[in-house]
XYZ file of C-alpha atoms in Angstrom:
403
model
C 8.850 32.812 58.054
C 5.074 32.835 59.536
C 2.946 35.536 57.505
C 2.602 37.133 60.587
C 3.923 37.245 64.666
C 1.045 38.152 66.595
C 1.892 40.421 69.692
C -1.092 42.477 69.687
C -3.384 40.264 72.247
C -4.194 43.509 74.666
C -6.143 44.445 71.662
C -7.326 41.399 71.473
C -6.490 37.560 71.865
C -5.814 35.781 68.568
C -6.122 32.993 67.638
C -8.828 31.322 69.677
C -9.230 27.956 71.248
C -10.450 25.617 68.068
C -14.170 24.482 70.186
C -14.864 28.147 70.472
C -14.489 28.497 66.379
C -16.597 25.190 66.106
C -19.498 25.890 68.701
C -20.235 29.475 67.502
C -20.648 28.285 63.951
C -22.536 25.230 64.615
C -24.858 26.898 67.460
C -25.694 29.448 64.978
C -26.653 27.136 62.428
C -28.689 24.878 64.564
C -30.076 27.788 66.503
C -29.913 30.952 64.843
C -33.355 32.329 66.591
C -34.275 34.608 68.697
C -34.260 33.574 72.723
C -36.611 34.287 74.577
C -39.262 35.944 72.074
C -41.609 32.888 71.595
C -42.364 29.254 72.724
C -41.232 26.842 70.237
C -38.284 24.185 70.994
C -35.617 25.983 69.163
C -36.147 29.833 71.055
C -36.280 27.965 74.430
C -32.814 26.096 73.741
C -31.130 29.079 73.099
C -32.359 30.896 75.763
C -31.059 27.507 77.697
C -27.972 28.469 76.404
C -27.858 32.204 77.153
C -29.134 30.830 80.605
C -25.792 28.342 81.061
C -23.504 30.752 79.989
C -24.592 33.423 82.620
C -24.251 30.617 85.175
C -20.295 29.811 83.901
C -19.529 33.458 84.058
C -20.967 33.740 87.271
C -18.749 30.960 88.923
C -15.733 32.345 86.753
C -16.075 35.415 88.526
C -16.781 34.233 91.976
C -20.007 35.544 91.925
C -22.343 33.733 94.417
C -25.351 35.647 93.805
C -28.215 35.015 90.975
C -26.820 34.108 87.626
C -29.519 36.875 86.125
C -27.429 39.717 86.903
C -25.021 38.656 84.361
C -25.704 40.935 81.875
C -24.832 40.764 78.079
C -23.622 44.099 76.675
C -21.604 44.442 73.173
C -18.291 45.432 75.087
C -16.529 46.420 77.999
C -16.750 50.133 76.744
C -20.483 49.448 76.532
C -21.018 48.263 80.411
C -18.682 50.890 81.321
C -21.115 53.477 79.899
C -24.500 51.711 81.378
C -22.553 51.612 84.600
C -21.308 55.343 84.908
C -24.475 56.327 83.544
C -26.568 54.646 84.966
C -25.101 55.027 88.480
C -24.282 58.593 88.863
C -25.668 61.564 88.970
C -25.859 65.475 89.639
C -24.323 66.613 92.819
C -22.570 63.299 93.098
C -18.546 62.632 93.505
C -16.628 59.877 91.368
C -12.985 58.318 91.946
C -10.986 56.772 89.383
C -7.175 57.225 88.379
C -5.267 58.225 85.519
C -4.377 55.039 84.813
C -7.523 54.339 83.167
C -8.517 53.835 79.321
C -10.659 55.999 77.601
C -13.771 53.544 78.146
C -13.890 55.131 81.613
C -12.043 58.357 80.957
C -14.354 59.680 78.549
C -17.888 58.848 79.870
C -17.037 60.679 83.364
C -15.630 63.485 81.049
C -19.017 63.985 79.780
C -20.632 63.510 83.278
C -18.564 66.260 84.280
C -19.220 68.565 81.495
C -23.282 67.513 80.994
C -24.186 66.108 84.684
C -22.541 67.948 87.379
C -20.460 65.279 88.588
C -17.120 66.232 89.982
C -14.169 63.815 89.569
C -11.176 63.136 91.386
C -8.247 61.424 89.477
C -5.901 60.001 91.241
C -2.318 59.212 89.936
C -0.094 55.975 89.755
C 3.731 55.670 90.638
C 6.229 55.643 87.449
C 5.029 51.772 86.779
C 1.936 52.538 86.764
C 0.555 51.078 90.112
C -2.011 53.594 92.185
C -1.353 53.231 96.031
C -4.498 52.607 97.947
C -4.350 55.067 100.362
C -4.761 57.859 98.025
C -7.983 56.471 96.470
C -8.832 57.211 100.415
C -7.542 60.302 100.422
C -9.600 61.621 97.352
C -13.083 60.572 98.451
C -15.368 62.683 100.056
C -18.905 62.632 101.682
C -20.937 62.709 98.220
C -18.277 59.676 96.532
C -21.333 57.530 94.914
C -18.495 55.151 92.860
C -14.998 54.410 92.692
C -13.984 53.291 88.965
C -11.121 51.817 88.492
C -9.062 49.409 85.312
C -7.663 46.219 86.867
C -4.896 46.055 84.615
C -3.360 49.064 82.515
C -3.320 48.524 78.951
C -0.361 50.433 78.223
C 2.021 49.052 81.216
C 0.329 45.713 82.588
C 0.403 47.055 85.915
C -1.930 45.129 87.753
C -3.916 47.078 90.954
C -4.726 46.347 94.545
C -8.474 45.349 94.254
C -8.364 43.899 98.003
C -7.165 46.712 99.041
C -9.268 49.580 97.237
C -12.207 47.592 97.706
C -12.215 47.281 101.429
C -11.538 51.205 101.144
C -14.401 51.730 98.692
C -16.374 49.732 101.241
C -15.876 51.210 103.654
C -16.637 54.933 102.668
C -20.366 53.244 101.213
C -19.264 53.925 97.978
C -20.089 51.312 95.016
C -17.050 49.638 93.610
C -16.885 49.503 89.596
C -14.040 47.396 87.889
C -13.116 46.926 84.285
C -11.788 43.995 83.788
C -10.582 44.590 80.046
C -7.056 43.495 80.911
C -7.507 40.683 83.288
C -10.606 38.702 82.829
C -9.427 35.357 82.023
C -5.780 35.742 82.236
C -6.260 36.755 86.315
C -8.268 34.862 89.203
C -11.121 37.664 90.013
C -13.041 36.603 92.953
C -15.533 39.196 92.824
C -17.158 38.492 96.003
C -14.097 37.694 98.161
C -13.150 41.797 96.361
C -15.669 43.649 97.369
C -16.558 44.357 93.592
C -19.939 45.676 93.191
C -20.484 46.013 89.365
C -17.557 44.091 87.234
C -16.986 44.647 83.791
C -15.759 42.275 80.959
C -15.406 42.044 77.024
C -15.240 38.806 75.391
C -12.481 39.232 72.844
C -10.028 39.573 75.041
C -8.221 37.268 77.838
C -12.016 35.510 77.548
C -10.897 34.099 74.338
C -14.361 34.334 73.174
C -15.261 36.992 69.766
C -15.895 40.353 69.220
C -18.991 42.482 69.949
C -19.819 40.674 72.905
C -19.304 41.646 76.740
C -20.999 42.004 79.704
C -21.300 42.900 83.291
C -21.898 41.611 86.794
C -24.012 43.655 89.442
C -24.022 42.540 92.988
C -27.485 41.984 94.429
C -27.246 45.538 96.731
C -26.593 47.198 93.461
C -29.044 48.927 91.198
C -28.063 50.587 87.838
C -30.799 52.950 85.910
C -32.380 52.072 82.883
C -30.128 53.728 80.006
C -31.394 51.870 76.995
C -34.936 50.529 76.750
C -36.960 48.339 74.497
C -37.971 45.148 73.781
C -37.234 42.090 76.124
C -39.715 39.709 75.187
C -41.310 39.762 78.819
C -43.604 41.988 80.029
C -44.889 43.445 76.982
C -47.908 44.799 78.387
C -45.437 47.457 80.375
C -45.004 50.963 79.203
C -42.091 50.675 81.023
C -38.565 48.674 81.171
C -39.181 46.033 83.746
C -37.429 46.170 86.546
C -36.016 42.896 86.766
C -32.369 41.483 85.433
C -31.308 40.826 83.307
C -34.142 42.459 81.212
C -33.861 45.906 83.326
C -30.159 46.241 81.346
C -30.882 44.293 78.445
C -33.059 45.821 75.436
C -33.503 44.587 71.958
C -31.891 41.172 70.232
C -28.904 39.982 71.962
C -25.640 37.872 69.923
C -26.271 34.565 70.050
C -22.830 33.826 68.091
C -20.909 35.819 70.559
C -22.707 34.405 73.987
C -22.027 31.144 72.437
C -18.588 31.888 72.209
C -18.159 32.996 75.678
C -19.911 29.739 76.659
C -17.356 27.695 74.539
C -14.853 29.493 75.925
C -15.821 29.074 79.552
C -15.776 24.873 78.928
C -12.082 25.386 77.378
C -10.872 26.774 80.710
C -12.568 24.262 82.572
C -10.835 21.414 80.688
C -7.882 23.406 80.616
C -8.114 23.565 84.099
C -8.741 19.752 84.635
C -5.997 18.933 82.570
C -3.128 20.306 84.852
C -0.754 18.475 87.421
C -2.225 18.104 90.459
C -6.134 19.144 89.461
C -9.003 16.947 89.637
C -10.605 15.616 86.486
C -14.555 15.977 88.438
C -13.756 19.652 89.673
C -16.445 22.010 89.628
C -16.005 24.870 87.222
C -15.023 27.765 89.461
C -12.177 25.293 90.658
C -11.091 24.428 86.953
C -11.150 27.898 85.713
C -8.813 28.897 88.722
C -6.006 26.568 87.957
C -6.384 27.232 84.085
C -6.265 30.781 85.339
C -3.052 29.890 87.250
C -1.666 27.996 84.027
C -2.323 30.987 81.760
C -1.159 33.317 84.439
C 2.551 31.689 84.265
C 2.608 31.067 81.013
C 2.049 34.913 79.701
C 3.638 36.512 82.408
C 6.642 34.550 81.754
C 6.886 35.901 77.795
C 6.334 39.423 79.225
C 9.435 39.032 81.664
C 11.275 37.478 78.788
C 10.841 40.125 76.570
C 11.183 43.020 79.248
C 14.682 41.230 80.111
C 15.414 41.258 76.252
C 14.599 44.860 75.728
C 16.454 46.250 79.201
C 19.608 44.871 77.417
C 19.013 46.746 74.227
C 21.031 49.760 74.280
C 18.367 52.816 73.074
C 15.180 51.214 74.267
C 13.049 52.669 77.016
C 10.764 50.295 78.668
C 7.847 51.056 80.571
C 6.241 49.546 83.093
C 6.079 46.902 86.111
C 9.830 45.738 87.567
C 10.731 42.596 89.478
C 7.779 40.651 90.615
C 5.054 43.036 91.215
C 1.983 41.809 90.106
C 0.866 42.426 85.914
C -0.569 41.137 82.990
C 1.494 40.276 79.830
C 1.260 43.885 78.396
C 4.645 46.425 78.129
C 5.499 49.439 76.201
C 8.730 50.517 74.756
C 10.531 53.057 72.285
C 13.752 53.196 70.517
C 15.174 56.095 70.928
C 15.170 59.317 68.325
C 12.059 57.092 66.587
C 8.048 58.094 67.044
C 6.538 55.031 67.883
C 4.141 54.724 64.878
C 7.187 54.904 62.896
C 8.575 51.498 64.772
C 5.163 50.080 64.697
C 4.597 50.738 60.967
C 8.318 49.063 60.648
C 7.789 46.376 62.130
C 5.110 45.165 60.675
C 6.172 46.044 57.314
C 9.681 44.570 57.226
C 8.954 41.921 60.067
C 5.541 40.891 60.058
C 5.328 41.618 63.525
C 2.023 43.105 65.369
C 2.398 45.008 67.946
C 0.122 48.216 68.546
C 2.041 52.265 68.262
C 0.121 55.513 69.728
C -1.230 56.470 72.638
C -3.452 53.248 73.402
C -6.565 55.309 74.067
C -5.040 55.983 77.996
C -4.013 59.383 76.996
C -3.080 60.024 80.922
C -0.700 57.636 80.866
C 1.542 58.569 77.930
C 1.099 62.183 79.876
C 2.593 60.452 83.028
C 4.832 58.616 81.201
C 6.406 61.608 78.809
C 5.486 59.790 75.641
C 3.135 61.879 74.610
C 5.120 64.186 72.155
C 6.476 61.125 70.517
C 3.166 60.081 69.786
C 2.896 57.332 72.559
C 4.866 53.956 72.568
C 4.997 51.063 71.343
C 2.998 48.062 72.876
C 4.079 44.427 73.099
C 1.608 41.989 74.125
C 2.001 38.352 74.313
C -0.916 35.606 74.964
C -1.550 31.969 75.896
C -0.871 30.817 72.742
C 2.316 33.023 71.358
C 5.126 30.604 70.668
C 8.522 30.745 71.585
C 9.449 31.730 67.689
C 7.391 34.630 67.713
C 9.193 35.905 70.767
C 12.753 35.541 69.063
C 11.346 36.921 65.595
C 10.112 40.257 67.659
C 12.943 40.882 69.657
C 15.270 40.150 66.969
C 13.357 42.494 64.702
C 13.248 45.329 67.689
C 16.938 44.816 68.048
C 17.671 45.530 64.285
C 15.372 48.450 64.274
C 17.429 49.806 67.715
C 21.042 49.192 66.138
């Protein structure tokens, strides 16, 4: 028996690829400084660094326009917040849905309550997918952004970005995405989507660590200052400068965690260059796509496993995407007459098994969903690198807990 079967990668991915492990510790031993802030041969190598890894992100993404607005943030939650905040303002209208996580729940909450926004929350179907047309219908003549999450955390429905973002388009309106759920398990061609600010957090399908994230702004796109400070240019300035990446970057950045996402970004590549039919000399948005289309597979074929598992279960609900609609390797379940912390707690407990139990922060959902007086469901993630025991071990487990 394994001391534990990991199932908890919507939370985050664990483990990581091995190079990202190595580079992070060895970068930050050979260049532990601080980028940017003076002259000498080891601040200008990490800032070449810092530099490279904006670039990678920016082809990962489909982004065509300068590398320097990729931003560095801590987290998705944390771009999500300059975004919002930096974006909108009194008088002005907001679309999202209620499929969303907290990390874009609560700061237009607040912009309601403190700002004067007014937002419209549109609703998905019973698996969780919102239908384009009524992101149309909700926007009006003052809609500054629509906000919406790629890929649901609690279901793994996956949304229409074509679609809403011609629509957001359309209407003028600037077109925010969080990316939580999907950023290096889906192909995002932000361009080719009409995105106009895209945000990502590294410990997730990026495979990179914790406390490190960041966002993409399209060239017609300018966010207000909400943090301001030191940036090592412009020091004369009374004032943030104007400029990205500094305008949305203040104080010391993580060197360990950009140099993680920049491990992270080669491992795709090579990934990518590695499978049947690829070329070994492709350029790094073409590697990335078909490691993208490797991962893809891979996960969403656990997910189907297990959702094909737990339909034949007698007393467990399932939530979530049916048949082939599009989703990430995310689904929720409870056993009947349990509350889900209860089978979470169990499962670990008696089956090493990690899965995540509650409401998942998407408190909308579990109200859509009628789990909310159970205290939420129970959430089953799989990731590139779950094995084929772990699989068996968790459904076996869930089956025992069910009979």
């Amino acid at each position: 028996m394994k001391d534990h079967y990991y199932l908890d990668n919507a939370s985050t991915t664990w483990p990581k690829p091995e190079p990202v492990y190595r580079f992070m510790d060895g970068f930050f031993r050979s260049h532990g400084v601080n980028p940017g802030r003076a002259g000498h041969t080891l601040a200008i190598e990490a800032e070449q660094m810092i530099f490279e890894t904006r670039r990678l992100l920016a082809q990962f993404f489909g982004f065509r326009g300068d590398p320097n607005r990729v931003v560095f943030t801590q987290n998705v939650t944390d771009s999500l917040n300059i975004a919002l905040f930096g974006l909108v303002g009194e008088g002005d209208h907001v679309v999202t849905t209620r499929v969303e996580h907290n990390s874009v729940l609560r700061p237009l909450y607040h912009l309601e309550r403190d700002c004067g926004v007014r937002v419209a929350r549109v609703g998905g179907d019973a698996q969780g997918y919102v239908d384009p047309g009524e992101i149309r219908d909700a926007l009006d003549a003052h809609t500054r952004v629509v906000v919406v999450n790629h890929g649901s955390n609690v279901l793994g429905s996956v949304q229409d970005l074509a679609a809403i973002g011609a629509i957001t388009r359309e209407a003028g309106a600037i077109f925010v995405v969080d990316t939580a759920q999907t950023a290096g398990v889906l192909r995002i061609d932000m361009d080719a989507l009409g995105i106009d600010v895209l945000c990502f957090t590294g410990h997730k399908g990026l495979l990179g660590p914790m406390g490190i994230g960041g966002m993409i702004v399209a060239d017609a796109v300018d966010i207000r200052h909400v943090r301001v400070g030191g940036t090592g240019v412009d020091s004369i300035s009374q004032f943030q400068p104007e400029a990205y990446p500094h305008r949305l970057e203040a104080g010391t950045g993580s060197i360990p965690g950009i140099a993680g996402l920049n491990a992270a970004q080669k491992w795709f590549a090579d990934l990518g260059r590695a499978q049947p039919g690829a070329a070994t000399d492709a350029d790094h948005a073409t590697a990335c796509g078909h490691a993208l289309a490797h991962i893809e597979s891979v996960e969403v074929g656990h997910i189907r496993h297990i959702r094909n598992a737990l339909d034949a279960m007698d007393g467990v609900t399932v939530y979530g995407p049916r048949g082939n609609r599009a989703q990430v390797a995310t689904l929720s379940f409870n056993i009947d007459g349990m509350p889900a912390p209860q089978v979470g707690e169990m499962l670990d407990a008696d089956h090493h098994v990690c899965v995540r139990a509650g409401l998942h922060c998407a408190p909308l959902v579990h109200e859509d969903q009628g789990t909310t007086e159970i205290l939420g469901a129970v959430r089953i993630a799989p990731g590139y690198f779950t094995e084929e025991e772990d699989l068996e071990h968790a459904l076996g487990a869930i089956a025992e807990l069910a009979q």
